[in-house]
Amino acid sequence: MEELDVAGLLDLTGIFVFAVSGALAAVRQRLDVVGMVVLAEITALGGGILRDLIIGAVPPAAFTSLGYVLTPLVASVLVFHWHPQVARLLPGVLLFDAAGLGLFCATGTIKAMDHGLSPLHAALLGVITGIGGGILRDVLSGQIPAVLYDRQLYALPAMLGAAVVAAARSLGLHGALVTAGAAVLVFGLRVLAVRYGWRTPRPRGVTD
């Protein structure tokens, strides 16, 4: 029961930080409050809904838990009133997106393995959980999804984090420390990639 409670808390934390990233993206696109709420909800819940539909956990958790819906609303209210302060304290979309990516790819992998998927397939579904909401956010806000060009390592950290979780659980290692450790690993790689301009290679001869 304690592990389930911790997992639920981590899930809500991921929802909150992804919702903040969606709401901040709406501010940058000069959307109104409706657009802000839509982007916050889609960013926070999109990947989890895809995950639950794939593993047959229907209705998805987003439609059975009031907290899943209310948490993005709280994030929207926070950003609506104090977005300059939020952006200054934790420089905008990238840090929140990195935090949400780390948490979601870890919790998504765990839920997939709990539903009987192999470690490989669970890791793949963990990546989908992590990047799904961000893809929907970018599409709705008129941007090329970051995962399609991965110039600052978006999908690659998610893959590594999900693989770490899948490997750890295959070895019988469970608990919040595994989830948090993988999330921190993803977050750190994403932030370092942004800071130092790390990127995945392009085909030979293709340049900016």
PDB file of C-alpha atoms in Angstrom:
ATOM      1  CA  MET A   1       0.000   0.000   0.000  1.00  0.00           C
ATOM      2  CA  GLU A   2       2.824   2.396   0.830  1.00  0.00           C
ATOM      3  CA  GLU A   3       4.439   1.804  -2.577  1.00  0.00           C
ATOM      4  CA  LEU A   4       1.112   2.470  -4.284  1.00  0.00           C
ATOM      5  CA  ASP A   5       0.687   5.705  -2.336  1.00  0.00           C
ATOM      6  CA  VAL A   6       4.206   6.834  -3.254  1.00  0.00           C
ATOM      7  CA  ALA A   7       3.634   5.900  -6.890  1.00  0.00           C
ATOM      8  CA  GLY A   8       0.410   7.894  -6.901  1.00  0.00           C
ATOM      9  CA  LEU A   9       2.174  10.894  -5.399  1.00  0.00           C
ATOM     10  CA  LEU A  10       4.927  10.695  -8.018  1.00  0.00           C
ATOM     11  CA  ASP A  11       2.303  10.427 -10.752  1.00  0.00           C
ATOM     12  CA  LEU A  12       0.526  13.556  -9.504  1.00  0.00           C
ATOM     13  CA  THR A  13       3.862  15.345  -9.263  1.00  0.00           C
ATOM     14  CA  GLY A  14       4.580  14.481 -12.890  1.00  0.00           C
ATOM     15  CA  ILE A  15       1.107  15.661 -13.878  1.00  0.00           C
ATOM     16  CA  PHE A  16       1.672  18.966 -12.087  1.00  0.00           C
ATOM     17  CA  VAL A  17       5.056  19.740 -13.639  1.00  0.00           C
ATOM     18  CA  PHE A  18       3.889  18.754 -17.130  1.00  0.00           C
ATOM     19  CA  ALA A  19       0.781  20.893 -16.662  1.00  0.00           C
ATOM     20  CA  VAL A  20       2.968  23.857 -15.712  1.00  0.00           C
ATOM     21  CA  SER A  21       5.034  23.321 -18.858  1.00  0.00           C
ATOM     22  CA  GLY A  22       1.840  23.272 -20.934  1.00  0.00           C
ATOM     23  CA  ALA A  23       0.487  26.412 -19.272  1.00  0.00           C
ATOM     24  CA  LEU A  24       3.812  28.226 -19.754  1.00  0.00           C
ATOM     25  CA  ALA A  25       3.798  27.210 -23.424  1.00  0.00           C
ATOM     26  CA  ALA A  26       0.340  28.789 -23.692  1.00  0.00           C
ATOM     27  CA  VAL A  27       1.692  32.020 -22.190  1.00  0.00           C
ATOM     28  CA  ARG A  28       4.534  32.060 -24.705  1.00  0.00           C
ATOM     29  CA  GLN A  29       2.017  31.585 -27.534  1.00  0.00           C
ATOM     30  CA  ARG A  30      -0.172  34.398 -26.087  1.00  0.00           C
ATOM     31  CA  LEU A  31      -3.195  32.129 -25.663  1.00  0.00           C
ATOM     32  CA  ASP A  32      -6.130  32.995 -23.408  1.00  0.00           C
ATOM     33  CA  VAL A  33      -7.152  31.185 -20.234  1.00  0.00           C
ATOM     34  CA  VAL A  34      -9.087  28.519 -22.157  1.00  0.00           C
ATOM     35  CA  GLY A  35      -6.074  27.738 -24.315  1.00  0.00           C
ATOM     36  CA  MET A  36      -3.921  27.633 -21.203  1.00  0.00           C
ATOM     37  CA  VAL A  37      -6.147  25.085 -19.481  1.00  0.00           C
ATOM     38  CA  VAL A  38      -6.413  22.950 -22.628  1.00  0.00           C
ATOM     39  CA  LEU A  39      -2.632  22.837 -23.099  1.00  0.00           C
ATOM     40  CA  ALA A  40      -2.069  22.161 -19.409  1.00  0.00           C
ATOM     41  CA  GLU A  41      -4.552  19.256 -19.366  1.00  0.00           C
ATOM     42  CA  ILE A  42      -3.351  17.754 -22.659  1.00  0.00           C
ATOM     43  CA  THR A  43       0.327  17.993 -21.717  1.00  0.00           C
ATOM     44  CA  ALA A  44      -0.251  16.506 -18.282  1.00  0.00           C
ATOM     45  CA  LEU A  45      -2.639  13.699 -19.193  1.00  0.00           C
ATOM     46  CA  GLY A  46      -2.031  12.858 -22.861  1.00  0.00           C
ATOM     47  CA  GLY A  47       0.821  10.394 -22.369  1.00  0.00           C
ATOM     48  CA  GLY A  48      -0.884   8.613 -19.482  1.00  0.00           C
ATOM     49  CA  ILE A  49      -4.110   8.230 -21.441  1.00  0.00           C
ATOM     50  CA  LEU A  50      -2.212   6.678 -24.367  1.00  0.00           C
ATOM     51  CA  ARG A  51      -0.439   4.311 -21.952  1.00  0.00           C
ATOM     52  CA  ASP A  52      -3.647   3.180 -20.262  1.00  0.00           C
ATOM     53  CA  LEU A  53      -5.448   2.604 -23.571  1.00  0.00           C
ATOM     54  CA  ILE A  54      -2.562   0.461 -24.856  1.00  0.00           C
ATOM     55  CA  ILE A  55      -2.383  -1.759 -21.762  1.00  0.00           C
ATOM     56  CA  GLY A  56      -6.173  -2.003 -21.500  1.00  0.00           C
ATOM     57  CA  ALA A  57      -6.486  -0.068 -18.234  1.00  0.00           C
ATOM     58  CA  VAL A  58      -9.836   1.466 -19.145  1.00  0.00           C
ATOM     59  CA  PRO A  59     -11.229   3.862 -18.414  1.00  0.00           C
ATOM     60  CA  PRO A  60      -7.840   5.623 -18.182  1.00  0.00           C
ATOM     61  CA  ALA A  61      -6.814   6.885 -14.761  1.00  0.00           C
ATOM     62  CA  ALA A  62      -7.323  10.450 -15.980  1.00  0.00           C
ATOM     63  CA  PHE A  63     -11.070   9.740 -16.127  1.00  0.00           C
ATOM     64  CA  THR A  64     -11.393   7.969 -12.802  1.00  0.00           C
ATOM     65  CA  SER A  65      -9.370  10.196 -10.463  1.00  0.00           C
ATOM     66  CA  LEU A  66     -10.495  13.711  -9.612  1.00  0.00           C
ATOM     67  CA  GLY A  67      -6.934  14.631  -8.682  1.00  0.00           C
ATOM     68  CA  TYR A  68      -5.725  13.931 -12.227  1.00  0.00           C
ATOM     69  CA  VAL A  69      -8.093  16.584 -13.591  1.00  0.00           C
ATOM     70  CA  LEU A  70      -7.802  19.111 -10.766  1.00  0.00           C
ATOM     71  CA  THR A  71      -4.002  19.110 -10.599  1.00  0.00           C
ATOM     72  CA  PRO A  72      -3.592  20.677 -14.090  1.00  0.00           C
ATOM     73  CA  LEU A  73      -6.252  23.229 -13.152  1.00  0.00           C
ATOM     74  CA  VAL A  74      -4.237  24.219 -10.076  1.00  0.00           C
ATOM     75  CA  ALA A  75      -1.120  24.517 -12.246  1.00  0.00           C
ATOM     76  CA  SER A  76      -3.054  26.673 -14.719  1.00  0.00           C
ATOM     77  CA  VAL A  77      -4.240  29.025 -11.982  1.00  0.00           C
ATOM     78  CA  LEU A  78      -0.698  29.301 -10.646  1.00  0.00           C
ATOM     79  CA  VAL A  79       0.760  30.143 -14.049  1.00  0.00           C
ATOM     80  CA  PHE A  80      -2.149  32.428 -14.981  1.00  0.00           C
ATOM     81  CA  HIS A  81      -1.535  34.704 -12.001  1.00  0.00           C
ATOM     82  CA  TRP A  82       2.219  34.338 -11.472  1.00  0.00           C
ATOM     83  CA  HIS A  83       3.781  33.202 -14.729  1.00  0.00           C
ATOM     84  CA  PRO A  84       6.617  35.797 -14.624  1.00  0.00           C
ATOM     85  CA  GLN A  85       7.619  34.584 -11.168  1.00  0.00           C
ATOM     86  CA  VAL A  86       7.293  30.914 -12.149  1.00  0.00           C
ATOM     87  CA  ALA A  87       9.416  31.445 -15.247  1.00  0.00           C
ATOM     88  CA  ARG A  88      12.097  33.247 -13.232  1.00  0.00           C
ATOM     89  CA  LEU A  89      12.236  30.697 -10.419  1.00  0.00           C
ATOM     90  CA  LEU A  90      12.493  27.656 -12.698  1.00  0.00           C
ATOM     91  CA  PRO A  91      13.420  28.941 -16.162  1.00  0.00           C
ATOM     92  CA  GLY A  92      10.279  28.199 -18.042  1.00  0.00           C
ATOM     93  CA  VAL A  93       9.110  25.289 -20.073  1.00  0.00           C
ATOM     94  CA  LEU A  94      12.358  23.346 -20.375  1.00  0.00           C
ATOM     95  CA  LEU A  95      12.946  22.583 -16.702  1.00  0.00           C
ATOM     96  CA  PHE A  96       9.313  21.658 -16.031  1.00  0.00           C
ATOM     97  CA  ASP A  97       9.232  19.566 -19.188  1.00  0.00           C
ATOM     98  CA  ALA A  98      12.428  17.761 -18.164  1.00  0.00           C
ATOM     99  CA  ALA A  99      11.006  17.014 -14.716  1.00  0.00           C
ATOM    100  CA  GLY A 100       7.736  15.711 -16.142  1.00  0.00           C
ATOM    101  CA  LEU A 101       9.585  13.631 -18.723  1.00  0.00           C
ATOM    102  CA  GLY A 102      11.666  11.942 -16.041  1.00  0.00           C
ATOM    103  CA  LEU A 103       8.755  11.163 -13.751  1.00  0.00           C
ATOM    104  CA  PHE A 104       6.398   9.946 -16.459  1.00  0.00           C
ATOM    105  CA  CYS A 105       8.790   7.637 -18.275  1.00  0.00           C
ATOM    106  CA  ALA A 106       9.594   5.984 -14.926  1.00  0.00           C
ATOM    107  CA  THR A 107       6.023   5.629 -13.647  1.00  0.00           C
ATOM    108  CA  GLY A 108       4.789   4.618 -17.111  1.00  0.00           C
ATOM    109  CA  THR A 109       7.314   1.788 -17.303  1.00  0.00           C
ATOM    110  CA  ILE A 110       6.349   0.571 -13.837  1.00  0.00           C
ATOM    111  CA  LYS A 111       2.632   0.514 -14.636  1.00  0.00           C
ATOM    112  CA  ALA A 112       3.258  -1.313 -17.899  1.00  0.00           C
ATOM    113  CA  MET A 113       5.292  -4.020 -16.139  1.00  0.00           C
ATOM    114  CA  ASP A 114       2.623  -4.317 -13.456  1.00  0.00           C
ATOM    115  CA  HIS A 115       0.163  -5.113 -16.267  1.00  0.00           C
ATOM    116  CA  GLY A 116       2.322  -7.971 -17.535  1.00  0.00           C
ATOM    117  CA  LEU A 117       4.345  -6.386 -20.334  1.00  0.00           C
ATOM    118  CA  SER A 118       7.898  -7.566 -20.930  1.00  0.00           C
ATOM    119  CA  PRO A 119      10.699  -5.233 -19.805  1.00  0.00           C
ATOM    120  CA  LEU A 120      11.381  -4.167 -23.414  1.00  0.00           C
ATOM    121  CA  HIS A 121       7.753  -3.368 -24.202  1.00  0.00           C
ATOM    122  CA  ALA A 122       7.247  -1.744 -20.817  1.00  0.00           C
ATOM    123  CA  ALA A 123      10.226   0.552 -21.436  1.00  0.00           C
ATOM    124  CA  LEU A 124       8.811   1.475 -24.841  1.00  0.00           C
ATOM    125  CA  LEU A 125       5.468   2.301 -23.275  1.00  0.00           C
ATOM    126  CA  GLY A 126       7.248   4.302 -20.581  1.00  0.00           C
ATOM    127  CA  VAL A 127       8.800   6.441 -23.313  1.00  0.00           C
ATOM    128  CA  ILE A 128       5.376   6.946 -24.891  1.00  0.00           C
ATOM    129  CA  THR A 129       4.025   7.985 -21.502  1.00  0.00           C
ATOM    130  CA  GLY A 130       6.825  10.509 -21.118  1.00  0.00           C
ATOM    131  CA  ILE A 131       6.763  12.089 -24.562  1.00  0.00           C
ATOM    132  CA  GLY A 132       3.077  11.752 -25.519  1.00  0.00           C
ATOM    133  CA  GLY A 133       1.809  14.833 -23.713  1.00  0.00           C
ATOM    134  CA  GLY A 134       4.699  16.970 -24.937  1.00  0.00           C
ATOM    135  CA  ILE A 135       4.027  15.943 -28.540  1.00  0.00           C
ATOM    136  CA  LEU A 136       0.370  16.912 -28.225  1.00  0.00           C
ATOM    137  CA  ARG A 137       1.328  20.213 -26.569  1.00  0.00           C
ATOM    138  CA  ASP A 138       3.755  21.120 -29.351  1.00  0.00           C
ATOM    139  CA  VAL A 139       1.301  20.181 -32.112  1.00  0.00           C
ATOM    140  CA  LEU A 140      -1.536  22.188 -30.586  1.00  0.00           C
ATOM    141  CA  SER A 141       0.708  25.218 -30.022  1.00  0.00           C
ATOM    142  CA  GLY A 142       1.979  25.134 -33.620  1.00  0.00           C
ATOM    143  CA  GLN A 143       5.511  23.859 -32.994  1.00  0.00           C
ATOM    144  CA  ILE A 144       7.456  20.915 -34.396  1.00  0.00           C
ATOM    145  CA  PRO A 145       7.439  18.260 -31.634  1.00  0.00           C
ATOM    146  CA  ALA A 146      10.841  18.190 -29.957  1.00  0.00           C
ATOM    147  CA  VAL A 147      11.010  14.401 -30.227  1.00  0.00           C
ATOM    148  CA  LEU A 148      11.116  14.574 -34.047  1.00  0.00           C
ATOM    149  CA  TYR A 149      14.449  16.346 -34.177  1.00  0.00           C
ATOM    150  CA  ASP A 150      15.803  15.682 -30.679  1.00  0.00           C
ATOM    151  CA  ARG A 151      18.332  18.499 -30.967  1.00  0.00           C
ATOM    152  CA  GLN A 152      18.701  18.764 -27.222  1.00  0.00           C
ATOM    153  CA  LEU A 153      18.164  15.137 -26.251  1.00  0.00           C
ATOM    154  CA  TYR A 154      14.470  14.657 -25.544  1.00  0.00           C
ATOM    155  CA  ALA A 155      13.628  11.083 -26.469  1.00  0.00           C
ATOM    156  CA  LEU A 156      17.043   9.615 -25.664  1.00  0.00           C
ATOM    157  CA  PRO A 157      16.978  10.446 -21.918  1.00  0.00           C
ATOM    158  CA  ALA A 158      13.432   9.061 -21.734  1.00  0.00           C
ATOM    159  CA  MET A 159      14.593   5.809 -23.328  1.00  0.00           C
ATOM    160  CA  LEU A 160      17.496   5.524 -20.899  1.00  0.00           C
ATOM    161  CA  GLY A 161      15.341   6.250 -17.849  1.00  0.00           C
ATOM    162  CA  ALA A 162      12.682   3.764 -18.897  1.00  0.00           C
ATOM    163  CA  ALA A 163      15.350   1.122 -19.555  1.00  0.00           C
ATOM    164  CA  VAL A 164      16.850   1.647 -16.101  1.00  0.00           C
ATOM    165  CA  VAL A 165      13.455   1.176 -14.440  1.00  0.00           C
ATOM    166  CA  ALA A 166      12.654  -1.919 -16.502  1.00  0.00           C
ATOM    167  CA  ALA A 167      16.058  -3.464 -15.743  1.00  0.00           C
ATOM    168  CA  ALA A 168      15.801  -2.682 -12.032  1.00  0.00           C
ATOM    169  CA  ARG A 169      12.356  -4.241 -11.694  1.00  0.00           C
ATOM    170  CA  SER A 170      13.482  -7.283 -13.665  1.00  0.00           C
ATOM    171  CA  LEU A 171      16.171  -7.734 -11.014  1.00  0.00           C
ATOM    172  CA  GLY A 172      13.592  -7.467  -8.251  1.00  0.00           C
ATOM    173  CA  LEU A 173      14.397  -3.882  -7.271  1.00  0.00           C
ATOM    174  CA  HIS A 174      11.231  -1.958  -6.428  1.00  0.00           C
ATOM    175  CA  GLY A 175      10.229   1.155  -4.562  1.00  0.00           C
ATOM    176  CA  ALA A 176      10.322   4.915  -4.756  1.00  0.00           C
ATOM    177  CA  LEU A 177      14.132   5.091  -4.871  1.00  0.00           C
ATOM    178  CA  VAL A 178      14.247   3.300  -8.231  1.00  0.00           C
ATOM    179  CA  THR A 179      11.564   5.582  -9.666  1.00  0.00           C
ATOM    180  CA  ALA A 180      13.110   8.747  -8.273  1.00  0.00           C
ATOM    181  CA  GLY A 181      16.615   7.719  -9.346  1.00  0.00           C
ATOM    182  CA  ALA A 182      15.539   7.103 -12.945  1.00  0.00           C
ATOM    183  CA  ALA A 183      13.577  10.364 -12.994  1.00  0.00           C
ATOM    184  CA  VAL A 184      16.598  12.313 -11.731  1.00  0.00           C
ATOM    185  CA  LEU A 185      18.790  10.651 -14.366  1.00  0.00           C
ATOM    186  CA  VAL A 186      16.425  11.698 -17.158  1.00  0.00           C
ATOM    187  CA  PHE A 187      16.080  15.200 -15.746  1.00  0.00           C
ATOM    188  CA  GLY A 188      19.834  15.633 -15.419  1.00  0.00           C
ATOM    189  CA  LEU A 189      20.593  14.449 -18.949  1.00  0.00           C
ATOM    190  CA  ARG A 190      17.898  16.677 -20.425  1.00  0.00           C
ATOM    191  CA  VAL A 191      19.084  19.767 -18.540  1.00  0.00           C
ATOM    192  CA  LEU A 192      22.740  19.123 -19.398  1.00  0.00           C
ATOM    193  CA  ALA A 193      21.823  18.650 -23.055  1.00  0.00           C
ATOM    194  CA  VAL A 194      20.058  22.008 -23.086  1.00  0.00           C
ATOM    195  CA  ARG A 195      22.938  23.656 -21.224  1.00  0.00           C
ATOM    196  CA  TYR A 196      25.727  22.307 -23.429  1.00  0.00           C
ATOM    197  CA  GLY A 197      23.903  21.838 -26.720  1.00  0.00           C
ATOM    198  CA  TRP A 198      24.180  18.049 -26.845  1.00  0.00           C
ATOM    199  CA  ARG A 199      22.257  16.506 -29.714  1.00  0.00           C
ATOM    200  CA  THR A 200      21.712  13.218 -31.464  1.00  0.00           C
ATOM    201  CA  PRO A 201      23.546  12.740 -34.798  1.00  0.00           C
ATOM    202  CA  ARG A 202      21.995  13.561 -38.157  1.00  0.00           C
ATOM    203  CA  PRO A 203      22.409  11.629 -41.404  1.00  0.00           C
ATOM    204  CA  ARG A 204      25.711  12.227 -43.174  1.00  0.00           C
ATOM    205  CA  GLY A 205      25.755  15.496 -45.083  1.00  0.00           C
ATOM    206  CA  VAL A 206      22.695  16.991 -43.380  1.00  0.00           C
ATOM    207  CA  THR A 207      23.438  20.334 -41.729  1.00  0.00           C
ATOM    208  CA  ASP A 208      21.466  23.264 -40.323  1.00  0.00           C
TER     209      ASP A 208
END
